[in-house]
XYZ file of N, CA and C in Angstrom:
621
model
N 0.838 -1.193 0.000
C 0.000 0.000 0.000
C 0.879 1.251 0.000
N 0.364 2.325 -0.631
C 1.086 3.587 -0.685
C 0.598 4.570 0.372
N -0.347 4.139 1.229
C -0.914 5.049 2.226
C 0.152 5.679 3.121
N 1.126 4.909 3.690
C 2.151 5.545 4.521
C 2.971 6.586 3.767
N 3.259 6.337 2.481
C 4.028 7.284 1.676
C 3.253 8.589 1.512
N 1.968 8.468 1.173
C 1.137 9.657 0.987
C 0.984 10.422 2.295
N 0.791 9.695 3.395
C 0.631 10.342 4.698
C 1.913 11.060 5.111
N 3.056 10.417 4.899
C 4.333 11.043 5.236
C 4.545 12.312 4.424
N 4.200 12.261 3.135
C 4.334 13.437 2.290
C 3.491 14.596 2.788
N 2.285 14.285 3.264
C 1.396 15.328 3.775
C 1.940 15.941 5.065
N 2.465 15.107 5.937
C 3.015 15.605 7.215
C 4.228 16.489 6.946
N 5.143 16.017 6.105
C 6.363 16.777 5.832
C 6.050 18.087 5.113
N 5.009 18.086 4.281
C 4.658 19.307 3.540
C 4.251 20.444 4.468
N 3.855 20.131 5.698
C 3.482 21.165 6.666
C 4.666 22.075 7.001
N 5.873 21.591 6.748
C 7.068 22.367 7.082
C 7.386 23.443 6.047
N 6.672 23.466 4.944
C 6.970 24.454 3.897
C 6.783 25.883 4.396
N 5.713 26.112 5.137
C 5.430 27.460 5.632
C 5.243 27.433 7.148
N 6.074 26.680 7.809
C 5.918 26.461 9.253
C 6.433 27.677 10.018
N 5.570 28.262 10.836
C 5.942 29.447 11.600
C 6.223 29.130 13.057
N 6.052 30.131 13.896
C 6.276 29.949 15.326
C 5.067 29.260 15.956
N 5.289 28.653 17.119
C 4.241 27.888 17.801
C 4.286 28.201 19.292
N 3.114 28.405 19.881
C 3.021 28.539 21.336
C 2.696 27.171 21.911
N 3.646 26.607 22.651
C 3.428 25.330 23.327
C 2.851 25.641 24.706
N 1.565 26.016 24.721
C 0.935 26.573 25.918
C 0.997 25.665 27.147
N 0.831 24.342 26.994
C 0.906 23.504 28.201
C 2.253 23.598 28.918
N 3.300 23.985 28.177
C 4.648 24.037 28.760
C 5.129 25.465 28.996
N 4.306 26.452 28.613
C 4.717 27.837 28.767
C 5.903 28.205 27.895
N 5.980 27.589 26.705
C 7.126 27.792 25.806
C 6.645 28.349 24.475
N 7.329 29.359 23.982
C 7.093 29.861 22.628
C 8.204 29.331 21.741
N 7.836 28.598 20.702
C 8.813 28.014 19.783
C 8.900 28.854 18.521
N 10.097 29.314 18.199
C 10.324 30.042 16.958
C 10.220 29.093 15.768
N 10.112 29.624 14.547
C 10.161 28.732 13.373
C 11.421 27.876 13.417
N 11.352 26.625 12.956
C 12.506 25.720 13.067
C 13.765 26.264 12.400
N 14.895 26.145 13.090
C 16.187 26.538 12.527
C 16.724 25.452 11.610
N 16.410 24.202 11.924
C 16.839 23.071 11.108
C 16.018 21.856 11.501
N 16.160 20.791 10.725
C 15.405 19.546 10.920
C 16.386 18.395 11.062
N 16.129 17.515 12.024
C 16.888 16.267 12.138
C 15.911 15.107 11.974
N 16.143 14.288 10.970
C 15.338 13.085 10.765
C 16.115 11.922 11.384
N 15.566 11.342 12.455
C 16.309 10.315 13.194
C 16.141 8.908 12.611
N 15.970 8.824 11.303
C 16.098 7.535 10.635
C 14.821 6.910 10.121
N 15.002 5.855 9.334
C 13.942 5.195 8.576
C 13.295 6.191 7.616
N 14.143 6.762 6.799
C 13.684 7.678 5.761
C 12.983 6.910 4.645
N 13.332 5.622 4.510
C 12.787 4.773 3.450
C 12.331 3.449 4.058
N 11.718 2.624 3.241
C 11.345 1.285 3.695
C 12.465 0.281 3.441
N 13.077 0.352 2.236
C 14.125 -0.610 1.892
C 15.360 0.065 1.318
N 15.714 1.251 1.810
C 16.962 1.874 1.396
C 16.905 2.520 0.020
N 17.792 2.085 -0.864
C 18.016 2.729 -2.159
C 16.727 2.991 -2.937
N 15.829 2.009 -2.981
C 14.666 2.144 -3.858
C 13.705 3.241 -3.380
N 13.771 3.609 -2.112
C 12.863 4.631 -1.596
C 13.454 6.028 -1.530
N 14.748 6.164 -1.834
C 15.423 7.448 -1.683
C 14.849 8.549 -2.589
N 14.580 8.288 -3.879
C 14.005 9.352 -4.720
C 12.680 9.886 -4.174
N 11.819 9.000 -3.675
C 10.535 9.438 -3.117
C 10.755 10.289 -1.871
N 11.729 9.896 -1.048
C 12.044 10.665 0.162
C 12.470 12.084 -0.199
N 13.326 12.223 -1.184
C 13.794 13.554 -1.592
C 12.649 14.406 -2.145
N 11.690 13.760 -2.792
C 10.535 14.496 -3.321
C 9.751 15.178 -2.204
N 9.679 14.509 -1.031
C 8.939 15.079 0.096
C 9.451 16.467 0.470
N 10.751 16.692 0.292
C 11.390 17.899 0.812
C 11.476 19.031 -0.200
N 10.981 18.832 -1.388
C 11.027 19.895 -2.392
C 10.200 21.088 -1.910
N 10.785 22.265 -1.995
C 10.091 23.477 -1.560
C 10.279 23.804 -0.094
N 10.948 22.906 0.668
C 11.221 23.159 2.095
C 12.652 23.670 2.195
N 12.808 24.899 2.653
C 14.117 25.551 2.624
C 14.889 25.425 3.937
N 14.314 24.749 4.928
C 14.994 24.563 6.213
C 16.074 23.496 6.049
N 17.267 23.733 6.599
C 18.337 22.734 6.528
C 17.893 21.428 7.178
N 18.248 20.311 6.545
C 17.863 18.990 7.033
C 19.105 18.139 7.257
N 19.120 17.423 8.380
C 20.220 16.510 8.703
C 19.633 15.106 8.862
N 20.107 14.178 8.057
C 19.550 12.823 8.033
C 20.384 11.854 8.870
N 19.672 10.916 9.493
C 20.270 9.844 10.294
C 19.885 8.520 9.637
N 20.804 7.593 9.559
C 20.496 6.290 8.965
C 19.779 5.383 9.969
N 18.619 4.849 9.556
C 17.880 3.894 10.370
C 18.068 2.483 9.854
N 17.483 1.521 10.543
C 17.652 0.125 10.121
C 17.031 -0.116 8.744
N 15.919 0.554 8.424
C 15.323 0.376 7.093
C 16.183 1.016 6.009
N 17.034 1.951 6.396
C 17.915 2.615 5.434
C 19.231 1.861 5.229
N 19.540 0.909 6.101
C 20.854 0.262 6.061
C 20.821 -1.257 5.933
N 19.715 -1.893 6.342
C 19.710 -3.362 6.397
C 19.682 -3.995 5.019
N 18.962 -3.380 4.067
C 18.836 -3.962 2.723
C 19.777 -3.240 1.760
N 19.300 -2.209 1.091
C 20.170 -1.426 0.211
C 20.651 -0.203 0.974
N 21.846 -0.247 1.521
C 22.337 0.802 2.419
C 22.391 2.177 1.752
N 21.995 3.188 2.519
C 22.027 4.574 2.049
C 23.274 5.320 2.517
N 24.289 4.571 2.930
C 25.524 5.237 3.364
C 26.093 6.139 2.268
N 26.001 5.703 1.028
C 26.542 6.507 -0.069
C 25.778 7.821 -0.226
N 24.478 7.826 0.089
C 23.678 9.046 -0.019
C 24.089 10.038 1.061
N 24.357 9.551 2.275
C 24.798 10.460 3.332
C 26.209 10.966 3.066
N 27.027 10.144 2.424
C 28.356 10.639 2.017
C 28.207 11.784 1.017
N 27.247 11.648 0.108
C 27.003 12.724 -0.855
C 26.511 13.990 -0.155
N 25.654 13.805 0.863
C 25.068 14.943 1.572
C 26.051 15.603 2.538
N 26.722 14.771 3.348
C 27.487 15.294 4.481
C 28.963 14.907 4.480
N 29.358 14.052 3.546
C 30.747 13.628 3.477
C 31.042 12.348 4.229
N 30.078 11.870 5.033
C 30.279 10.646 5.819
C 28.926 10.174 6.343
N 28.796 8.881 6.694
C 27.531 8.386 7.244
C 27.287 8.831 8.685
N 28.329 9.336 9.368
C 28.168 9.972 10.678
C 28.998 11.242 10.656
N 28.492 12.276 11.299
C 29.093 13.603 11.156
C 28.624 14.486 12.312
N 29.129 15.704 12.384
C 28.723 16.631 13.439
C 28.664 18.043 12.887
N 27.959 18.907 13.609
C 27.900 20.322 13.243
C 27.611 21.146 14.498
N 27.937 22.430 14.415
C 27.719 23.348 15.526
C 26.718 24.408 15.122
N 25.773 24.693 16.019
C 24.817 25.771 15.810
C 24.172 26.115 17.145
N 23.697 27.346 17.272
C 22.992 27.802 18.473
C 23.803 27.575 19.750
N 25.126 27.599 19.623
C 25.978 27.392 20.780
C 26.080 25.952 21.229
N 25.544 25.030 20.420
C 25.535 23.599 20.771
C 26.260 22.784 19.705
N 26.637 21.573 20.081
C 27.305 20.644 19.176
C 26.368 19.462 18.936
N 26.087 19.176 17.671
C 25.196 18.080 17.298
C 26.014 16.977 16.635
N 25.880 15.760 17.140
C 26.591 14.606 16.585
C 25.565 13.641 15.994
N 25.665 13.413 14.703
C 24.783 12.485 13.987
C 25.515 11.156 13.860
N 25.031 10.139 14.561
C 25.718 8.848 14.600
C 24.947 7.778 13.820
N 25.585 6.641 13.649
C 25.008 5.511 12.904
C 24.901 4.310 13.832
N 23.684 4.066 14.332
C 23.453 2.866 15.154
C 22.970 1.700 14.300
N 22.539 1.992 13.072
C 22.017 0.958 12.176
C 23.171 0.256 11.463
N 23.427 -0.971 11.856
C 24.512 -1.748 11.267
C 24.203 -2.059 9.800
N 25.204 -1.933 8.945
C 24.997 -2.168 7.512
C 24.706 -3.642 7.252
N 23.583 -3.902 6.577
C 23.143 -5.253 6.192
C 23.098 -6.218 7.378
N 22.693 -5.683 8.525
C 22.517 -6.494 9.733
C 21.457 -5.802 10.578
N 20.393 -6.502 10.981
C 19.316 -5.840 11.729
C 19.683 -5.464 13.163
N 20.787 -5.998 13.705
C 21.157 -5.707 15.092
C 21.949 -4.406 15.166
N 21.459 -3.419 15.927
C 22.175 -2.138 16.010
C 23.507 -2.245 16.741
N 24.462 -1.409 16.310
C 25.785 -1.379 16.937
C 26.473 -0.083 16.535
N 27.577 0.225 17.214
C 28.425 1.369 16.863
C 29.809 0.809 16.525
N 30.222 0.976 15.288
C 31.484 0.383 14.847
C 32.666 0.990 15.599
N 33.761 0.240 15.663
C 34.971 0.762 16.298
C 35.481 1.990 15.564
N 35.352 1.988 14.250
C 35.736 3.148 13.444
C 34.958 4.385 13.895
N 33.665 4.209 14.148
C 32.822 5.322 14.586
C 33.182 5.763 16.007
N 33.449 4.820 16.886
C 33.872 5.147 18.251
C 35.141 5.989 18.218
N 36.084 5.627 17.370
C 37.326 6.397 17.239
C 37.044 7.806 16.719
N 36.110 7.905 15.777
C 35.738 9.215 15.243
C 35.115 10.099 16.340
N 34.255 9.503 17.168
C 33.625 10.252 18.262
C 34.691 10.791 19.216
N 35.663 9.954 19.565
C 36.736 10.383 20.474
C 37.463 11.598 19.906
N 37.768 11.560 18.625
C 38.480 12.679 17.990
C 37.606 13.922 17.908
N 36.319 13.727 17.653
C 35.405 14.863 17.570
C 35.264 15.546 18.935
N 35.221 14.749 19.994
C 35.072 15.298 21.341
C 36.300 16.101 21.777
N 37.465 15.714 21.277
C 38.697 16.418 21.652
C 38.656 17.891 21.262
N 37.824 18.231 20.284
C 37.748 19.609 19.793
C 36.829 20.485 20.650
N 36.110 19.870 21.591
C 35.069 20.589 22.327
C 35.495 20.957 23.737
N 35.074 22.137 24.222
C 35.234 22.437 25.645
C 34.272 21.555 26.446
N 34.608 21.177 27.662
C 33.771 20.226 28.416
C 32.376 20.733 28.753
N 32.154 22.067 28.710
C 30.842 22.597 29.076
C 29.917 22.824 27.881
N 30.388 22.593 26.667
C 29.548 22.851 25.490
C 28.418 21.812 25.415
N 27.159 22.257 25.299
C 26.050 21.292 25.216
C 26.144 20.435 23.958
N 25.978 19.134 24.159
C 26.055 18.172 23.056
C 24.697 17.499 22.901
N 24.242 17.383 21.658
C 23.041 16.621 21.327
C 23.476 15.432 20.477
N 23.211 14.223 20.974
C 23.536 12.997 20.249
C 22.297 12.554 19.475
N 22.454 12.253 18.196
C 21.322 11.857 17.366
C 21.651 10.548 16.647
N 20.850 9.528 16.885
C 20.977 8.265 16.152
C 19.623 7.568 16.183
N 19.517 6.402 15.592
C 18.196 5.815 15.334
C 17.635 4.986 16.488
N 18.409 4.101 17.051
C 17.877 3.122 18.009
C 17.926 3.630 19.443
N 16.810 3.619 20.169
C 16.826 4.040 21.573
C 17.773 3.161 22.399
N 18.440 3.778 23.356
C 19.394 3.024 24.166
C 18.704 2.059 25.129
N 17.412 2.253 25.388
C 16.712 1.306 26.259
C 16.116 0.135 25.468
N 16.467 0.043 24.188
C 16.018 -1.079 23.364
C 16.831 -2.333 23.680
N 16.176 -3.486 23.589
C 16.884 -4.756 23.805
C 17.389 -5.348 22.490
N 17.372 -4.562 21.425
C 17.777 -5.050 20.117
C 19.283 -4.995 19.890
N 19.997 -4.173 20.661
C 21.435 -4.002 20.413
C 22.168 -5.340 20.444
N 23.210 -5.411 19.640
C 23.959 -6.658 19.527
C 24.494 -7.100 20.893
N 24.756 -6.134 21.787
C 25.103 -6.436 23.182
C 24.950 -5.169 24.003
N 24.842 -5.310 25.316
C 24.756 -4.143 26.199
C 26.019 -3.305 26.105
N 27.130 -3.946 25.802
C 28.416 -3.254 25.682
C 28.346 -2.106 24.690
N 27.587 -2.290 23.593
C 27.479 -1.253 22.571
C 26.967 0.057 23.161
N 25.975 -0.047 24.037
C 25.369 1.154 24.605
C 26.290 1.822 25.615
N 26.913 1.016 26.456
C 27.678 1.597 27.563
C 29.045 2.112 27.122
N 29.632 1.507 26.111
C 30.917 2.045 25.649
C 30.709 3.372 24.929
N 29.509 3.579 24.349
C 29.189 4.865 23.751
C 29.056 5.934 24.829
N 28.237 5.676 25.829
C 27.988 6.686 26.856
C 29.215 6.977 27.703
N 30.076 6.009 27.845
C 31.302 6.208 28.619
C 32.141 7.351 28.033
N 32.063 7.536 26.731
C 32.839 8.581 26.067
C 32.404 9.980 26.490
N 31.181 10.115 27.004
C 30.609 11.428 27.294
C 30.575 11.755 28.786
N 31.187 10.914 29.596
C 31.120 11.113 31.044
C 31.679 12.461 31.480
N 32.679 12.976 30.789
C 33.317 14.246 31.172
C 32.841 15.415 30.314
N 31.744 15.208 29.575
C 31.229 16.249 28.694
C 29.789 16.584 29.060
N 29.274 17.650 28.478
C 27.930 18.145 28.769
C 26.935 17.582 27.752
N 26.562 16.314 27.939
C 25.601 15.671 27.037
C 24.194 16.118 27.438
N 23.643 17.063 26.671
C 22.366 17.678 27.029
C 21.183 16.759 26.756
N 21.193 16.084 25.605
C 20.047 15.248 25.250
C 20.425 14.276 24.136
N 19.765 13.125 24.140
C 19.925 12.120 23.096
C 18.622 12.076 22.302
N 18.711 12.229 20.982
C 17.534 12.203 20.115
C 17.558 10.929 19.276
N 16.486 10.151 19.347
C 16.433 8.862 18.656
C 15.108 8.716 17.904
N 14.990 7.629 17.156
C 13.762 7.314 16.432
C 13.367 5.871 16.714
N 13.015 5.158 15.666
C 12.803 3.706 15.659
C 11.488 3.246 16.289
N 11.083 3.825 17.400
C 9.933 3.303 18.142
C 8.582 3.806 17.688
N 8.550 4.750 16.756
C 7.295 5.291 16.210
C 6.397 5.889 17.291
N 6.976 6.379 18.373
C 6.177 7.032 19.410
C 6.965 8.205 19.969
N 6.269 9.302 20.245
C 6.923 10.467 20.833
C 6.970 10.280 22.347
N 8.177 10.181 22.901
C 8.292 9.951 24.347
C 9.626 10.481 24.863
N 9.622 10.796 26.150
C 10.855 11.126 26.870
C 11.241 9.922 27.720
N 12.540 9.651 27.821
C 12.989 8.625 28.759
C 14.371 8.976 29.285
N 14.674 8.427 30.425
C 15.970 8.620 31.070
C 16.741 7.312 30.928
N 17.952 7.405 30.393
C 18.785 6.204 30.289
C 20.075 6.444 31.058
N 20.196 5.796 32.195
C 21.382 5.912 33.038
C 21.739 7.364 33.361
N 20.709 8.165 33.606
C 20.936 9.550 33.980
C 21.024 10.515 32.822
N 20.926 10.025 31.602
C 20.969 10.892 30.420
C 19.548 11.089 29.875
N 19.195 12.350 29.584
C 17.883 12.648 29.008
C 17.841 12.214 27.554
N 16.712 11.629 27.161
C 16.556 11.164 25.779
C 15.124 11.407 25.313
N 14.981 11.720 24.030
C 13.675 11.939 23.420
C 13.577 11.083 22.166
N 12.502 10.316 22.080
C 12.232 9.510 20.890
C 11.214 10.229 20.027
N 11.543 10.422 18.742
C 10.615 11.072 17.818
C 9.483 10.135 17.439
N 8.410 10.705 16.933
C 7.278 9.909 16.489
C 7.476 9.407 15.074
N 6.397 9.359 14.318
C 6.444 8.853 12.951
C 5.612 9.753 12.055
N 5.992 9.832 10.793
C 5.244 10.656 9.840
C 4.041 9.913 9.263
N 3.780 8.694 9.740
C 2.566 7.992 9.330
C 2.076 7.148 10.494
N 0.824 6.707 10.410
C 0.237 5.905 11.482
C -0.969 6.604 12.079
N -1.384 6.153 13.264
C -2.595 6.699 13.886
C -2.386 8.087 14.467
N -1.140 8.407 14.860
C -0.834 9.730 15.411
C 0.418 10.288 14.732
N 0.315 10.632 13.450
C 1.504 11.093 12.726
C 1.894 12.511 13.128
N 3.179 12.822 12.982
C 3.634 14.171 13.283
C 5.134 14.243 13.427
N 5.592 15.319 14.074
C 7.021 15.497 14.326
C 7.186 16.254 15.631
N 8.350 16.141 16.228
C 8.644 16.824 17.498
C 9.177 18.218 17.253
N 8.808 19.139 18.127
C 9.412 20.465 18.178
C 10.300 20.503 19.418
N 11.572 20.812 19.225
C 12.500 20.882 20.349
C 13.063 22.292 20.429
N 12.912 22.929 21.579
C 13.429 24.279 21.764
C 14.638 24.221 22.693
N 15.612 25.066 22.417
C 16.839 25.124 23.208
C 16.948 26.521 23.799
N 17.143 26.615 25.102
C 17.317 27.921 25.725
C 18.482 27.883 26.702
């Protein structure tokens, strides 16, 4: 069925003229989005869905940062597309006084999530450039409280790298539900889904 594709297109199209929002229950005024982070599963089976995904974003001028999910990596991996976009399948950028790290938890052609040793080494080098008080936002696909990881070691060796840094929040996807959770003392937010019974996207404000 094409229903999820059509629904996702409709949800994403809302960002074309997206303005400020009053989040009244929280007493927060949200400015128009500065950028977008898609925390993965941009496609159903990787390569074959990439052209349709790009069509969704036509006419949306907000910068977008993509994260590879299991649907993007298990079959026809989209690593080459992220290399075209960002120069690597995992990368980082600075904005609003914060450091954003886009990581790859989706193992290539393997459904079990993991963080490669190559990526761990890259994270160590990236952290060396930062002052210890700079807020860091970690973005990857699989929630750390998931039991899908190839081993518990994968999760804890990642977080160990940030013990002496200011890890403000972890942004993940995969679960198709908008929720907050605490993982070993670290704040984490799981994004929802652009299709289903409650489709939408999260607004995150930084102050």
